[in-house]
XYZ file of C-alpha atoms in Angstrom:
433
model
C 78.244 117.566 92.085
C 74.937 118.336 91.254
C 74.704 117.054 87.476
C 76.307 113.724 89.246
C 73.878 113.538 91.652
C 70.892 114.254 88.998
C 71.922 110.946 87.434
C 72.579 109.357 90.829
C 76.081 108.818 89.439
C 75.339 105.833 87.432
C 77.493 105.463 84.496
C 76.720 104.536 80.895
C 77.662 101.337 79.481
C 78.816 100.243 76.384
C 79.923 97.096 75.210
C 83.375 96.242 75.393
C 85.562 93.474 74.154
C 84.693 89.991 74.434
C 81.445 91.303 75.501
C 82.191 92.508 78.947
C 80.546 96.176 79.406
C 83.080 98.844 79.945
C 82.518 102.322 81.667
C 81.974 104.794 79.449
C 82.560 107.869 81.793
C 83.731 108.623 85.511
C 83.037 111.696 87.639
C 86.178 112.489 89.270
C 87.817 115.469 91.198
C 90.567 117.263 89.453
C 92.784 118.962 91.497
C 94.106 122.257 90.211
C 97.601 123.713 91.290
C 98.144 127.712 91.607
C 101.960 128.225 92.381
C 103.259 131.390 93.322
C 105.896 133.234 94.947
C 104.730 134.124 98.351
C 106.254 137.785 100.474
C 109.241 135.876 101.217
C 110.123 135.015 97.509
C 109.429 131.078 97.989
C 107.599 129.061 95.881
C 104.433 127.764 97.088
C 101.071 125.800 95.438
C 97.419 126.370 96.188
C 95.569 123.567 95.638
C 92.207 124.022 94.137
C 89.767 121.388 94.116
C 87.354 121.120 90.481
C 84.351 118.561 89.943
C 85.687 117.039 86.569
C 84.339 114.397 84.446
C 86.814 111.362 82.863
C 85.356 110.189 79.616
C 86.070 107.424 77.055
C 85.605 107.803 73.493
C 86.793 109.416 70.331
C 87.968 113.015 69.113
C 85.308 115.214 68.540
C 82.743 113.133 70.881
C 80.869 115.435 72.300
C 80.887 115.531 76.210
C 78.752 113.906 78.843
C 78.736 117.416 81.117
C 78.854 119.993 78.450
C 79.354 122.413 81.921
C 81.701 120.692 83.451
C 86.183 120.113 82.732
C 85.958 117.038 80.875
C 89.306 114.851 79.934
C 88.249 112.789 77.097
C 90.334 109.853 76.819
C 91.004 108.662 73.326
C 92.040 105.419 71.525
C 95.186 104.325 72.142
C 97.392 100.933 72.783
C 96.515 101.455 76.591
C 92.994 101.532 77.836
C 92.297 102.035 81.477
C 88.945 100.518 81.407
C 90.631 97.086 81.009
C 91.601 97.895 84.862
C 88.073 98.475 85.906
C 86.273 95.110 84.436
C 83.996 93.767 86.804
C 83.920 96.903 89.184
C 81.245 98.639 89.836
C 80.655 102.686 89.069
C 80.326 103.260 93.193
C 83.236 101.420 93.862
C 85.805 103.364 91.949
C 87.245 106.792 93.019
C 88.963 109.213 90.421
C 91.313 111.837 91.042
C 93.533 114.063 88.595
C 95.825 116.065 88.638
C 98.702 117.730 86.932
C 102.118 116.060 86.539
C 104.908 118.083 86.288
C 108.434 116.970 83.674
C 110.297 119.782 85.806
C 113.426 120.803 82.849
C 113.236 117.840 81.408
C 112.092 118.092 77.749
C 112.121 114.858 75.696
C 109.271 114.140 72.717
C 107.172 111.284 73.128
C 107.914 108.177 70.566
C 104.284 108.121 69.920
C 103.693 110.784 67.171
C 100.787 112.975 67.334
C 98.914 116.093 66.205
C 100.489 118.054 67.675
C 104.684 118.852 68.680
C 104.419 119.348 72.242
C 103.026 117.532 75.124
C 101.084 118.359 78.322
C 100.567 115.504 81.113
C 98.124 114.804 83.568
C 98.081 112.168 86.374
C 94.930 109.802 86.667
C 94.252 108.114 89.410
C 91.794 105.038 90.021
C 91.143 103.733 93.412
C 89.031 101.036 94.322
C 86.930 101.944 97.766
C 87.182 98.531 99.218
C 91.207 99.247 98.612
C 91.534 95.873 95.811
C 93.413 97.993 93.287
C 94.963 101.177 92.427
C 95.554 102.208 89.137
C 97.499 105.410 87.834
C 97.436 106.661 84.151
C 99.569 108.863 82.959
C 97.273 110.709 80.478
C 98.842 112.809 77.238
C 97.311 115.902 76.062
C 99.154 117.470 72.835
C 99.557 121.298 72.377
C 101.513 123.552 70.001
C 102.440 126.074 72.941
C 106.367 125.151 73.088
C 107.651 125.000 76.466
C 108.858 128.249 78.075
C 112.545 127.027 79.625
C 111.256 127.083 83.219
C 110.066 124.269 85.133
C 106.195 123.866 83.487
C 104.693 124.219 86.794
C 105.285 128.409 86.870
C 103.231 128.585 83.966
C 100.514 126.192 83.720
C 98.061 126.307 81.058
C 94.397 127.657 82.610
C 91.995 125.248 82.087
C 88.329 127.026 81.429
C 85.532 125.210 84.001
C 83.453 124.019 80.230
C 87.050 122.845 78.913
C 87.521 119.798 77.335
C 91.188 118.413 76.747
C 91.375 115.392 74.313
C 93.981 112.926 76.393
C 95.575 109.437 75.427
C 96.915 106.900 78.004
C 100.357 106.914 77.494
C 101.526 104.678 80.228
C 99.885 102.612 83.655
C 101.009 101.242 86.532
C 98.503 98.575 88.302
C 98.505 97.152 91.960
C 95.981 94.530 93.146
C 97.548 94.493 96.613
C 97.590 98.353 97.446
C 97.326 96.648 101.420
C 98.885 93.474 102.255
C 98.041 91.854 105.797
C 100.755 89.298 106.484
C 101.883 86.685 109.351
C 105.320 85.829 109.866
C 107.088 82.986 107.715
C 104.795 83.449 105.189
C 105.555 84.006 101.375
C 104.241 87.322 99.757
C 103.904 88.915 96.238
C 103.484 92.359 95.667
C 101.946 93.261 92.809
C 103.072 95.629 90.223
C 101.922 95.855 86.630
C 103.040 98.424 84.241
C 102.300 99.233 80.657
C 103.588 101.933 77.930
C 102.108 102.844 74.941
C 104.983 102.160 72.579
C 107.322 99.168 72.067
C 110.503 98.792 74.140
C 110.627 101.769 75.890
C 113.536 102.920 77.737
C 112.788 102.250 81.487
C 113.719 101.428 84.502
C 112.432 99.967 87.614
C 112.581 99.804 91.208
C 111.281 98.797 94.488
C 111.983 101.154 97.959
C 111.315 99.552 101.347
C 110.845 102.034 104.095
C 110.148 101.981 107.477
C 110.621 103.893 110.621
C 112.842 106.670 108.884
C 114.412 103.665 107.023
C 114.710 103.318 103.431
C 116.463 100.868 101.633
C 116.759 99.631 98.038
C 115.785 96.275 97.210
C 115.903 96.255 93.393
C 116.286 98.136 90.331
C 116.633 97.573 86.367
C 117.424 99.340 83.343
C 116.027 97.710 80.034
C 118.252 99.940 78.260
C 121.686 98.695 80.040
C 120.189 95.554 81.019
C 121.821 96.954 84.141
C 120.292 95.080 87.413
C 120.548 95.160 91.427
C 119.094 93.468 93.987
C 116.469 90.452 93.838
C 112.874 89.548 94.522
C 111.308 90.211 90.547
C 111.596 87.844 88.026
C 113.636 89.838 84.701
C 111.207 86.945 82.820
C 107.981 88.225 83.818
C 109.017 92.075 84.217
C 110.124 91.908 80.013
C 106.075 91.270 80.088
C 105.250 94.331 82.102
C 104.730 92.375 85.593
C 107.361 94.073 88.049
C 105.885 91.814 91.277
C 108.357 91.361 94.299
C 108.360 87.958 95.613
C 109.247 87.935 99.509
C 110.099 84.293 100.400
C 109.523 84.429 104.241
C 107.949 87.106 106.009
C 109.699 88.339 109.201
C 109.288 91.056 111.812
C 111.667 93.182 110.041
C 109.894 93.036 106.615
C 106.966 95.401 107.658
C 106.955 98.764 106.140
C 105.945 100.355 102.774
C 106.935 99.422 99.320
C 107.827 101.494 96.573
C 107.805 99.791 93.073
C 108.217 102.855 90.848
C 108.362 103.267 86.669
C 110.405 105.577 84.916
C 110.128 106.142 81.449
C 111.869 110.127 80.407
C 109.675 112.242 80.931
C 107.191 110.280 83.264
C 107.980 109.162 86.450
C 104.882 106.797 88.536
C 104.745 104.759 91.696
C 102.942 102.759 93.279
C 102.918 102.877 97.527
C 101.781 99.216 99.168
C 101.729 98.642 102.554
C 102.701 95.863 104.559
C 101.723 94.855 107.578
C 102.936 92.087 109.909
C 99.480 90.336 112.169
C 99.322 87.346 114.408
C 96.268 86.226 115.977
C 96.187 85.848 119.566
C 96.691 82.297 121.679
C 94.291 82.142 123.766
C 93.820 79.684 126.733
C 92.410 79.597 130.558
C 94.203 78.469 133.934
C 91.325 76.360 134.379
C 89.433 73.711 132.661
C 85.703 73.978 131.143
C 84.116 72.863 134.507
C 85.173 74.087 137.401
C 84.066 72.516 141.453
C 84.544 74.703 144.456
C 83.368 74.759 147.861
C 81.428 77.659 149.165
C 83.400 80.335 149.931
C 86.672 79.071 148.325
C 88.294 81.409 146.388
C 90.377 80.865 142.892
C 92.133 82.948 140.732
C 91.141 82.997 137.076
C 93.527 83.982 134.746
C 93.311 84.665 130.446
C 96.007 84.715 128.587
C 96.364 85.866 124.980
C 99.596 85.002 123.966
C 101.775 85.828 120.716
C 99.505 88.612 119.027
C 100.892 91.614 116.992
C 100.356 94.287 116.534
C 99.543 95.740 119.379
C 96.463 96.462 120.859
C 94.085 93.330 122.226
C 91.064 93.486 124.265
C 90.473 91.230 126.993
C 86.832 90.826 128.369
C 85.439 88.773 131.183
C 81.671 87.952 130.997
C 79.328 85.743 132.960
C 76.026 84.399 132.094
C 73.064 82.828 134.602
C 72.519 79.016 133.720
C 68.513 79.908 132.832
C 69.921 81.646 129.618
C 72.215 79.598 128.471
C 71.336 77.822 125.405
C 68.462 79.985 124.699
C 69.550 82.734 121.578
C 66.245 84.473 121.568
C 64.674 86.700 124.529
C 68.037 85.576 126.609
C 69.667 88.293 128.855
C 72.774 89.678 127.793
C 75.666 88.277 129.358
C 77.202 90.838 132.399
C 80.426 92.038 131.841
C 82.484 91.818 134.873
C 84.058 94.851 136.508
C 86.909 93.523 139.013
C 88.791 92.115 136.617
C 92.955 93.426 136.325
C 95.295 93.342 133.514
C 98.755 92.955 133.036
C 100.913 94.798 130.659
C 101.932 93.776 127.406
C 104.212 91.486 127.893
C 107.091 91.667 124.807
C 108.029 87.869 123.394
C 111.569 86.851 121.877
C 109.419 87.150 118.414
C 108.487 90.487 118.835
C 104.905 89.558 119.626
C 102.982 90.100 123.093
C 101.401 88.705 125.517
C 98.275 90.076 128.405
C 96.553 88.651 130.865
C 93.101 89.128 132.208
C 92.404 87.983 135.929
C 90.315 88.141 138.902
C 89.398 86.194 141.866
C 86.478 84.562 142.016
C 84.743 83.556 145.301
C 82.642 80.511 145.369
C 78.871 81.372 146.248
C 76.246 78.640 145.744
C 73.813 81.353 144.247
C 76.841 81.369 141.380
C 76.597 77.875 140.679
C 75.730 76.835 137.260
C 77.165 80.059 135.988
C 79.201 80.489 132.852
C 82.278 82.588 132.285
C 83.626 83.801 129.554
C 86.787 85.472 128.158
C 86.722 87.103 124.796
C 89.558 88.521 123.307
C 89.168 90.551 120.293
C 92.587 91.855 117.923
C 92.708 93.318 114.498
C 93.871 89.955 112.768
C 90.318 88.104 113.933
C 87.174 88.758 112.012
C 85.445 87.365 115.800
C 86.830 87.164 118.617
C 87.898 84.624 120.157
C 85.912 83.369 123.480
C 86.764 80.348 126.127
C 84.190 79.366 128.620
C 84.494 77.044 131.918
C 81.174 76.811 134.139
C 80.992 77.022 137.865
C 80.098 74.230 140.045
C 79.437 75.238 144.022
C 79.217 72.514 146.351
C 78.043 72.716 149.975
C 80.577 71.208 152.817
C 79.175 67.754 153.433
C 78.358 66.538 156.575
C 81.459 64.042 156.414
C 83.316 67.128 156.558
C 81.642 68.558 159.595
C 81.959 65.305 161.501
C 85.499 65.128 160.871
C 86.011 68.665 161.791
C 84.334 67.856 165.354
C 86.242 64.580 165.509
C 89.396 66.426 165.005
C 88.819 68.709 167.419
C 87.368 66.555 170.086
C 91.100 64.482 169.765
C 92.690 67.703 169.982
C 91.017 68.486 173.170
C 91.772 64.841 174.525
C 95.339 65.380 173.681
C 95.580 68.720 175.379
C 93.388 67.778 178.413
C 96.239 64.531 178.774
C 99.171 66.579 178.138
C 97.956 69.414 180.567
C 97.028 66.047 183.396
C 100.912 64.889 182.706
C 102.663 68.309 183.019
C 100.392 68.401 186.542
C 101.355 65.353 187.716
C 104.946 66.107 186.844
C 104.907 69.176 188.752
C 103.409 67.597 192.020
C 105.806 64.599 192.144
C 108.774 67.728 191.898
C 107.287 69.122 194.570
C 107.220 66.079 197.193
C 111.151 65.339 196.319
C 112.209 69.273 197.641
C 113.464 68.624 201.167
C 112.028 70.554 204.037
C-alpha cells in the first residue's frame, strides 16, 4: 500500500453531473484465484490477495499507479460513481475479484471490440455498513473460451496490468443491516441496473434462518412468470426489486437474499435482519424510600420484554454530598451482593431478569441514592431508575409503648399466676383428711 499511503489515500476529484464531484479512482484489493488439482485429484483455489487500483475514465487514459493492476472503468450506460455521491474516499471499501460463467457461454447484447468476454466482480462497501454496491465489470478479449469451466484456465494478470472494464450490470442495497422491533413495517432495499434495454432476467428473494431457507418471491421478465409477494412488479419494471414486510414478527428474523440473474451473470445481495426490543424497566419500590434502622427490604429490578438476549443489570449507590454535583463528584460504587435471576422466556419470545438484594437500613445510609442501570444492544444509554433512602431512628413513642406493653404483660401474668395459686389452695382445703 505504499503508493496509497504516499498520497494518504485521498482521491482525485472531478466534476461530475449536476455539479456534484465524483471519485475519480479507488484503491482496492483484488483478490486473485489459483485453482488446482491437489494429490487427491480435487479441485481446490488459492486465494491470493493483490493491492489494485479501480479507476474511472476513458480508453487509453493513462493510469493513476503506473506499478500497480489497475481496472479502468470506461463509459458506459451504468456508472458506479452515481452509488458513491456524497461518500467520502475513507468511507468506502473496494474489493474484486473474478466471477466465474462456469459452461455457460452466451454473448453480451452490448457489442464491443472485441468477441469474447471476461468478468470481474466489484464490490463497494460503505464502512459505517449504509450501502453495498456490486458491479459486475466487462473486460473484452479475443481469446475464445476453451470448453472447460473458465476458472481452470484463468487469464494471468501481470502486477503493472491494466484491463479496460465497462459496468455491465449493479445491484444496490441501502439497508445491507436492518434493526427491527416487532409489528413494525420494513423495506428491504434492492436496486438493480443493466446496461442494455429489457434484458432477460429474473429475480428473487431467499429468507434463511437457522438451517431454514425458504422462497418468498421470484419473477421472470421474459415469461412474466411470478411467485410469491412482498415487491411491487410496478416499481421492479424500474429496476427497484424492494421487499415490503407488512408486520414484523419473531419468526421474520434471518437473512435475505434478493438476487439478479441476467445469462451469464448471476449477483446478490445478503441483508440481515434482526428482531430488538428495548428493555421495561421498573423498581419494587418507589423513588423515596423510609425505613427504620435496622429494617431490612428487598429491592428488586426488573427488565422486562427485551430481545435479543443478553442485558446487563447493575446496582449502584451514591453518598447524598455528591449528588447533584457533575464535576469533582465521586464515582458512584457499584454494589457487590446483588443476585440475578435467569432469563426468564415470555409468551412473545422476549425475556425477562431480575436484579435484587437486600438492603439493611443503617442511618449512616440515609440520604443515599440507588441506582439500577440496565444496558441492551437496542439502547444507545442505558436505562437507569433511582429511589433514595430515608433512615429513621425508633421514636421515643415507640419505646414507651414497648415498655407499656410489656409492663401489661407482666400485670397480666403476675394476675394469672395469683389466680392459678389461689385456685390450687382452695383444691387443697376441699381434700378430706
Amino acid at each position: 500500500m505504499s503508493f496509497f499511503l504516499r498520497l494518504n489515500l485521498s482521491l482525485i476529484l472531478c466534476a461530475g453531473v449536476h455539479g456534484v464531484p465524483q471519485v475519480s479512482w479507488l484503491p482496492c484489493q483484488f483478490v486473485d484465484e489459483h485453482v488446482f488439482l491437489n494429490n487427491e485429484n480435487h479441485t481446490e483455489t488459492q486465494l491470493i490477495r493483490r493491492e489494485a487500483l479501480l479507476q474511472f475514465g476513458q480508453k487509453g487514459d493513462a493510469p493513476v499507479n503506473p506499478h500497480g493492476i489497475t481496472f479502468l472503468v470506461t463509459g458506459s450506460k451504468l456508472d458506479l460513481r452515481r452509488y458513491l455521491e456524497g461518500v467520502e474516499a475513507e468511507q468506502v471499501e473496494c474489493e474484486l475479484h473474478r466471477f466465474s460463467t462456469p459452461g455457460i457461454q452466451v454473448r453480451w447484447p452490448v457489442k464491443g471490440d472485441h468477441e469474447y468476454s471476461c468478468w470481474f466482480t466489484c464490490t463497494l462497501k460503505h464502512t459505517g455498513g449504509l450501502f453495498k454496491v456490486t458491479g459486475l465489470l466487462r473486460h473484452q478479449s479475443d481469446r475464445p473460451p476453451s470448453g472447460r469451466p473458465d476458472y481452470h484456465s484463468w487469464t494471468p494478470i501481470e502486477d503493472r496490468e491494466t484491463l479496460a472494464t465497462t459496468v455491465a450490470m449493479v445491484t444496490k442495497t441501502g439497508t445491507p443491516s436492518v434493526k427491527a422491533g416487532q409489528g413494525s413495517e420494513q423495506k428491504l432495499d434492492c436496486q438493480f441496473a443493466v446496461d442494455h434495454r429489457g434484458p432477460d432476467a429474473t429475480v428473487e428473494w431467499l429468507w434463511q434462518h437457522r438451517g431454514e431457507r425458504v422462497s418468498l418471491f421470484s419473477h421472470n421478465s421474459r415469461t412474466g412468470q411470478t411467485n410469491g409477494k412482498g415487491v411491487s412488479l410496478k416499481s421492479l419494471a424500474g429496476g427497484d426489486a424492494s421487499l415490503k414486510i407488512p408486520f414484523i414478527k419473531m419468526s421474520s428474523e434471518g437473512r435475505y437474499t434478493c438476487s439478479v440473474t441476467v445469462n451469464p451473470l448471476f449477483t446478490s445481495m445478503d441483508i440481515n435482519l434482526q428482531i430488538e426490543e428495548a428493555p421495561r424497566v421498573s423498581l419494587n419500590v418507589g423513588p423515596a424510600l423510609s425505613l427504620q434502622e435496622g429494617e431490612e427490604q428487598k429491592v428488586i429490578c426488573v427488565a422486562a420484554s427485551y430481545y435479543p438476549l443478553d442485558v446487563e443489570i447493575v446496582w449502584y449507590d451514591q453518598d447524598p454530598s455528591s449528588l447533584g454535583h457533575r464535576v469533582g463528584a465521586p464515582f458512584p460504587k457499584k454494589l457487590e451482593n446483588v443476585l440475578l435471576s435467569s432469563h426468564k422466556p415470555n409468551s412473545d419470545n422476549t425475556y425477562t431478569l431480575s436484579a435484587f438484594f437486600y438492603l439493611k437500613a443503617s442511618l449512616r445510609d440515609s440520604g443515599k441514592q440507588f441506582t439500577c442501570s440496565v444496558s441492551h444492544q437496542s439502547l444507545r444509554v442505558p436505562i437507569r431508575k433511582s429511589f433514595i433512602l430515608t433512615v429513621e431512628e425508633p421514636s421515643r413513642w415507640m419505646s414507651y409503648l414497648a415498655v407499656v406493653l410489656l409492663s401489661i404483660l407482666l400485670i397480666v401474668l403476675f394476675m394469672m399466676l395469683s389466680y392459678l395459686r389461689s385456685e390450687r389452695e382452695k383444691s387443697v382445703q376441699k381434700k378430706p383428711y
